Amino acid sequence: MINPDALDDLIKTNGNSKQHPIGIFLYKFNTLDTNALQEHLIDTLPNGQFVAVANRPRVPTLLIPLF
């Protein structure tokens, strides 16, 4: 992956007025289910960190749809 300055230089030297660079990033990420604590899918340590509960019926995260 090139840095933004190098991309700028490439556009200036190789591009013309009818070319426009387009970048597309596709990320899949999980978010914590808001009901995970109430449903005993996660627990909290004395320092406030979340930990997964053993033998839970499902994962405590939800996959966020991309579109």
PDB file of N, CA, C and O in Angstrom, residues 11-41:
ATOM      1  N   ILE A  11      -0.475  10.639  -9.300  1.00  0.00           N
ATOM      2  CA  ILE A  11      -1.589  11.303  -9.985  1.00  0.00           C
ATOM      3  C   ILE A  11      -1.079  12.488 -10.798  1.00  0.00           C
ATOM      4  O   ILE A  11      -1.470  12.693 -11.944  1.00  0.00           O
ATOM      5  N   LYS A  12      -0.154  13.251 -10.198  1.00  0.00           N
ATOM      6  CA  LYS A  12       0.385  14.433 -10.887  1.00  0.00           C
ATOM      7  C   LYS A  12       1.209  14.055 -12.110  1.00  0.00           C
ATOM      8  O   LYS A  12       1.176  14.742 -13.123  1.00  0.00           O
ATOM      9  N   THR A  13       1.954  12.953 -12.029  1.00  0.00           N
ATOM     10  CA  THR A  13       2.830  12.588 -13.148  1.00  0.00           C
ATOM     11  C   THR A  13       2.140  11.710 -14.193  1.00  0.00           C
ATOM     12  O   THR A  13       2.472  11.774 -15.363  1.00  0.00           O
ATOM     13  N   ASN A  14       1.191  10.882 -13.798  1.00  0.00           N
ATOM     14  CA  ASN A  14       0.575   9.936 -14.730  1.00  0.00           C
ATOM     15  C   ASN A  14      -0.862  10.273 -15.101  1.00  0.00           C
ATOM     16  O   ASN A  14      -1.386   9.735 -16.061  1.00  0.00           O
ATOM     17  N   GLY A  15      -1.494  11.105 -14.353  1.00  0.00           N
ATOM     18  CA  GLY A  15      -2.910  11.371 -14.576  1.00  0.00           C
ATOM     19  C   GLY A  15      -3.146  12.491 -15.572  1.00  0.00           C
ATOM     20  O   GLY A  15      -2.240  13.196 -15.988  1.00  0.00           O
ATOM     21  N   ASN A  16      -4.383  12.621 -15.972  1.00  0.00           N
ATOM     22  CA  ASN A  16      -4.799  13.775 -16.764  1.00  0.00           C
ATOM     23  C   ASN A  16      -6.103  14.286 -16.193  1.00  0.00           C
ATOM     24  O   ASN A  16      -6.640  13.747 -15.232  1.00  0.00           O
ATOM     25  N   SER A  17      -6.649  15.311 -16.780  1.00  0.00           N
ATOM     26  CA  SER A  17      -7.837  15.958 -16.199  1.00  0.00           C
ATOM     27  C   SER A  17      -9.078  15.074 -16.227  1.00  0.00           C
ATOM     28  O   SER A  17     -10.047  15.366 -15.550  1.00  0.00           O
ATOM     29  N   LYS A  18      -9.070  14.000 -17.011  1.00  0.00           N
ATOM     30  CA  LYS A  18     -10.249  13.133 -17.085  1.00  0.00           C
ATOM     31  C   LYS A  18     -10.097  11.874 -16.250  1.00  0.00           C
ATOM     32  O   LYS A  18     -10.937  10.988 -16.288  1.00  0.00           O
ATOM     33  N   GLN A  19      -9.017  11.748 -15.485  1.00  0.00           N
ATOM     34  CA  GLN A  19      -8.805  10.591 -14.629  1.00  0.00           C
ATOM     35  C   GLN A  19      -8.984  11.006 -13.181  1.00  0.00           C
ATOM     36  O   GLN A  19      -8.500  12.050 -12.767  1.00  0.00           O
ATOM     37  N   HIS A  20      -9.700  10.192 -12.443  1.00  0.00           N
ATOM     38  CA  HIS A  20      -9.935  10.469 -11.028  1.00  0.00           C
ATOM     39  C   HIS A  20      -9.693   9.190 -10.243  1.00  0.00           C
ATOM     40  O   HIS A  20     -10.363   8.190 -10.480  1.00  0.00           O
ATOM     41  N   PRO A  21      -8.740   9.221  -9.320  1.00  0.00           N
ATOM     42  CA  PRO A  21      -8.491   8.006  -8.530  1.00  0.00           C
ATOM     43  C   PRO A  21      -9.649   7.724  -7.588  1.00  0.00           C
ATOM     44  O   PRO A  21     -10.250   8.627  -7.012  1.00  0.00           O
ATOM     45  N   ILE A  22      -9.993   6.455  -7.480  1.00  0.00           N
ATOM     46  CA  ILE A  22     -11.065   6.031  -6.581  1.00  0.00           C
ATOM     47  C   ILE A  22     -10.518   4.921  -5.704  1.00  0.00           C
ATOM     48  O   ILE A  22      -9.911   3.975  -6.194  1.00  0.00           O
ATOM     49  N   GLY A  23     -10.720   5.033  -4.419  1.00  0.00           N
ATOM     50  CA  GLY A  23     -10.299   3.986  -3.504  1.00  0.00           C
ATOM     51  C   GLY A  23     -11.506   3.407  -2.801  1.00  0.00           C
ATOM     52  O   GLY A  23     -12.414   4.121  -2.404  1.00  0.00           O
ATOM     53  N   ILE A  24     -11.524   2.108  -2.680  1.00  0.00           N
ATOM     54  CA  ILE A  24     -12.631   1.432  -2.000  1.00  0.00           C
ATOM     55  C   ILE A  24     -12.041   0.537  -0.916  1.00  0.00           C
ATOM     56  O   ILE A  24     -11.167  -0.275  -1.187  1.00  0.00           O
ATOM     57  N   PHE A  25     -12.513   0.722   0.288  1.00  0.00           N
ATOM     58  CA  PHE A  25     -12.090  -0.111   1.403  1.00  0.00           C
ATOM     59  C   PHE A  25     -13.283  -0.912   1.877  1.00  0.00           C
ATOM     60  O   PHE A  25     -14.365  -0.367   2.078  1.00  0.00           O
ATOM     61  N   LEU A  26     -13.093  -2.183   2.042  1.00  0.00           N
ATOM     62  CA  LEU A  26     -14.159  -3.065   2.474  1.00  0.00           C
ATOM     63  C   LEU A  26     -13.735  -3.686   3.800  1.00  0.00           C
ATOM     64  O   LEU A  26     -12.804  -4.483   3.849  1.00  0.00           O
ATOM     65  N   TYR A  27     -14.383  -3.297   4.858  1.00  0.00           N
ATOM     66  CA  TYR A  27     -14.044  -3.805   6.183  1.00  0.00           C
ATOM     67  C   TYR A  27     -15.237  -4.547   6.765  1.00  0.00           C
ATOM     68  O   TYR A  27     -16.365  -4.079   6.672  1.00  0.00           O
ATOM     69  N   LYS A  28     -14.961  -5.681   7.339  1.00  0.00           N
ATOM     70  CA  LYS A  28     -15.968  -6.395   8.116  1.00  0.00           C
ATOM     71  C   LYS A  28     -15.513  -6.307   9.566  1.00  0.00           C
ATOM     72  O   LYS A  28     -14.353  -6.560   9.862  1.00  0.00           O
ATOM     73  N   PHE A  29     -16.404  -5.927  10.445  1.00  0.00           N
ATOM     74  CA  PHE A  29     -16.015  -5.853  11.837  1.00  0.00           C
ATOM     75  C   PHE A  29     -17.184  -6.257  12.717  1.00  0.00           C
ATOM     76  O   PHE A  29     -18.328  -6.238  12.310  1.00  0.00           O
ATOM     77  N   ASN A  30     -16.853  -6.648  13.901  1.00  0.00           N
ATOM     78  CA  ASN A  30     -17.859  -7.077  14.864  1.00  0.00           C
ATOM     79  C   ASN A  30     -18.053  -5.994  15.911  1.00  0.00           C
ATOM     80  O   ASN A  30     -17.150  -5.219  16.190  1.00  0.00           O
ATOM     81  N   THR A  31     -19.211  -5.956  16.478  1.00  0.00           N
ATOM     82  CA  THR A  31     -19.493  -5.058  17.580  1.00  0.00           C
ATOM     83  C   THR A  31     -20.106  -5.884  18.710  1.00  0.00           C
ATOM     84  O   THR A  31     -20.719  -6.927  18.463  1.00  0.00           O
ATOM     85  N   LEU A  32     -19.932  -5.427  19.905  1.00  0.00           N
ATOM     86  CA  LEU A  32     -20.456  -6.148  21.057  1.00  0.00           C
ATOM     87  C   LEU A  32     -21.980  -6.055  21.084  1.00  0.00           C
ATOM     88  O   LEU A  32     -22.552  -4.978  20.931  1.00  0.00           O
ATOM     89  N   ASP A  33     -22.624  -7.182  21.257  1.00  0.00           N
ATOM     90  CA  ASP A  33     -24.078  -7.222  21.383  1.00  0.00           C
ATOM     91  C   ASP A  33     -24.472  -6.493  22.667  1.00  0.00           C
ATOM     92  O   ASP A  33     -23.911  -6.758  23.739  1.00  0.00           O
ATOM     93  N   THR A  34     -25.409  -5.579  22.592  1.00  0.00           N
ATOM     94  CA  THR A  34     -25.804  -4.804  23.766  1.00  0.00           C
ATOM     95  C   THR A  34     -26.451  -5.663  24.844  1.00  0.00           C
ATOM     96  O   THR A  34     -26.496  -5.268  26.007  1.00  0.00           O
ATOM     97  N   ASN A  35     -26.932  -6.839  24.486  1.00  0.00           N
ATOM     98  CA  ASN A  35     -27.548  -7.746  25.462  1.00  0.00           C
ATOM     99  C   ASN A  35     -26.578  -8.793  25.992  1.00  0.00           C
ATOM    100  O   ASN A  35     -26.971  -9.650  26.787  1.00  0.00           O
ATOM    101  N   ALA A  36     -25.312  -8.749  25.583  1.00  0.00           N
ATOM    102  CA  ALA A  36     -24.356  -9.797  25.943  1.00  0.00           C
ATOM    103  C   ALA A  36     -24.150  -9.906  27.450  1.00  0.00           C
ATOM    104  O   ALA A  36     -24.059 -11.013  27.982  1.00  0.00           O
ATOM    105  N   LEU A  37     -24.095  -8.799  28.146  1.00  0.00           N
ATOM    106  CA  LEU A  37     -23.885  -8.853  29.595  1.00  0.00           C
ATOM    107  C   LEU A  37     -25.116  -9.414  30.304  1.00  0.00           C
ATOM    108  O   LEU A  37     -24.998 -10.285  31.171  1.00  0.00           O
ATOM    109  N   GLN A  38     -26.303  -8.974  29.920  1.00  0.00           N
ATOM    110  CA  GLN A  38     -27.537  -9.458  30.539  1.00  0.00           C
ATOM    111  C   GLN A  38     -27.784 -10.931  30.238  1.00  0.00           C
ATOM    112  O   GLN A  38     -28.374 -11.642  31.042  1.00  0.00           O
ATOM    113  N   GLU A  39     -27.342 -11.394  29.065  1.00  0.00           N
ATOM    114  CA  GLU A  39     -27.552 -12.789  28.681  1.00  0.00           C
ATOM    115  C   GLU A  39     -26.393 -13.681  29.123  1.00  0.00           C
ATOM    116  O   GLU A  39     -26.307 -14.838  28.713  1.00  0.00           O
ATOM    117  N   HIS A  40     -25.490 -13.142  29.938  1.00  0.00           N
ATOM    118  CA  HIS A  40     -24.361 -13.884  30.504  1.00  0.00           C
ATOM    119  C   HIS A  40     -23.450 -14.479  29.438  1.00  0.00           C
ATOM    120  O   HIS A  40     -22.937 -15.584  29.586  1.00  0.00           O
ATOM    121  N   LEU A  41     -23.253 -13.730  28.349  1.00  0.00           N
ATOM    122  CA  LEU A  41     -22.315 -14.146  27.314  1.00  0.00           C
ATOM    123  C   LEU A  41     -20.920 -13.610  27.614  1.00  0.00           C
ATOM    124  O   LEU A  41     -19.922 -14.157  27.156  1.00  0.00           O
TER     125      LEU A  41
END
